[in-house]
Coordinates of C-alpha atoms in Angstrom, one line a residue:
M1 CA -245.7 23.8 -117.8
R2 CA -244.5 26.8 -120.0
R3 CA -245.2 24.6 -123.2
D4 CA -248.7 23.0 -122.0
K5 CA -251.6 25.4 -122.8
L6 CA -254.9 26.0 -120.7
Y7 CA -257.8 26.1 -123.2
A8 CA -261.2 27.2 -123.2
M9 CA -264.1 26.8 -126.2
N10 CA -265.8 29.5 -128.3
S11 CA -269.7 29.7 -128.5
N12 CA -269.3 27.0 -131.4
G13 CA -267.5 24.5 -129.2
V14 CA -264.0 24.9 -130.9
P15 CA -261.3 25.0 -128.4
F16 CA -258.6 27.7 -128.3
P17 CA -255.5 28.5 -126.1
I18 CA -255.9 31.0 -123.4
C19 CA -252.1 31.1 -122.1
S20 CA -249.6 28.5 -120.6
I21 CA -250.5 26.5 -117.6
Y22 CA -247.5 28.3 -116.0
T23 CA -249.1 31.7 -116.6
A24 CA -252.5 30.3 -115.0
L25 CA -250.5 29.4 -111.8
V26 CA -251.2 31.6 -108.7
F27 CA -249.0 30.0 -105.5
Q28 CA -247.9 31.5 -102.2
V29 CA -245.2 30.2 -100.1
E30 CA -243.0 31.2 -97.0
Y31 CA -239.3 30.9 -97.7
E32 CA -236.8 31.7 -94.9
K33 CA -239.7 33.6 -93.0
Q34 CA -240.4 35.5 -96.2
N35 CA -243.7 35.5 -98.0
Y36 CA -243.8 35.1 -101.7
I37 CA -246.5 34.9 -104.3
L38 CA -246.2 33.5 -107.9
C39 CA -248.8 35.1 -110.2
A40 CA -248.8 35.5 -114.2
E41 CA -245.1 34.1 -114.2
T42 CA -243.8 36.8 -111.9
W43 CA -242.7 36.4 -108.0
Y44 CA -243.4 39.0 -105.5
Q45 CA -242.1 39.2 -102.2
L46 CA -244.9 40.5 -99.8
K47 CA -244.0 42.8 -96.9
H48 CA -245.4 41.9 -93.5
H49 CA -247.7 45.1 -93.2
F50 CA -249.3 43.5 -96.1
L51 CA -250.4 40.2 -94.8
I52 CA -253.8 39.7 -93.0
K53 CA -253.6 37.0 -90.4

């Protein structure tokens, strides 16, 4: 996923790379009773007082 690219097209219809697929991912997971988010290739641990349920 780090090598594969996400592409867009300019006004002339020519594709150009924006970023890697991995960079474009946004993912949230609970692991060992802690919440984590992957955003722009960086993992963040969420504190409970920031969570909205």
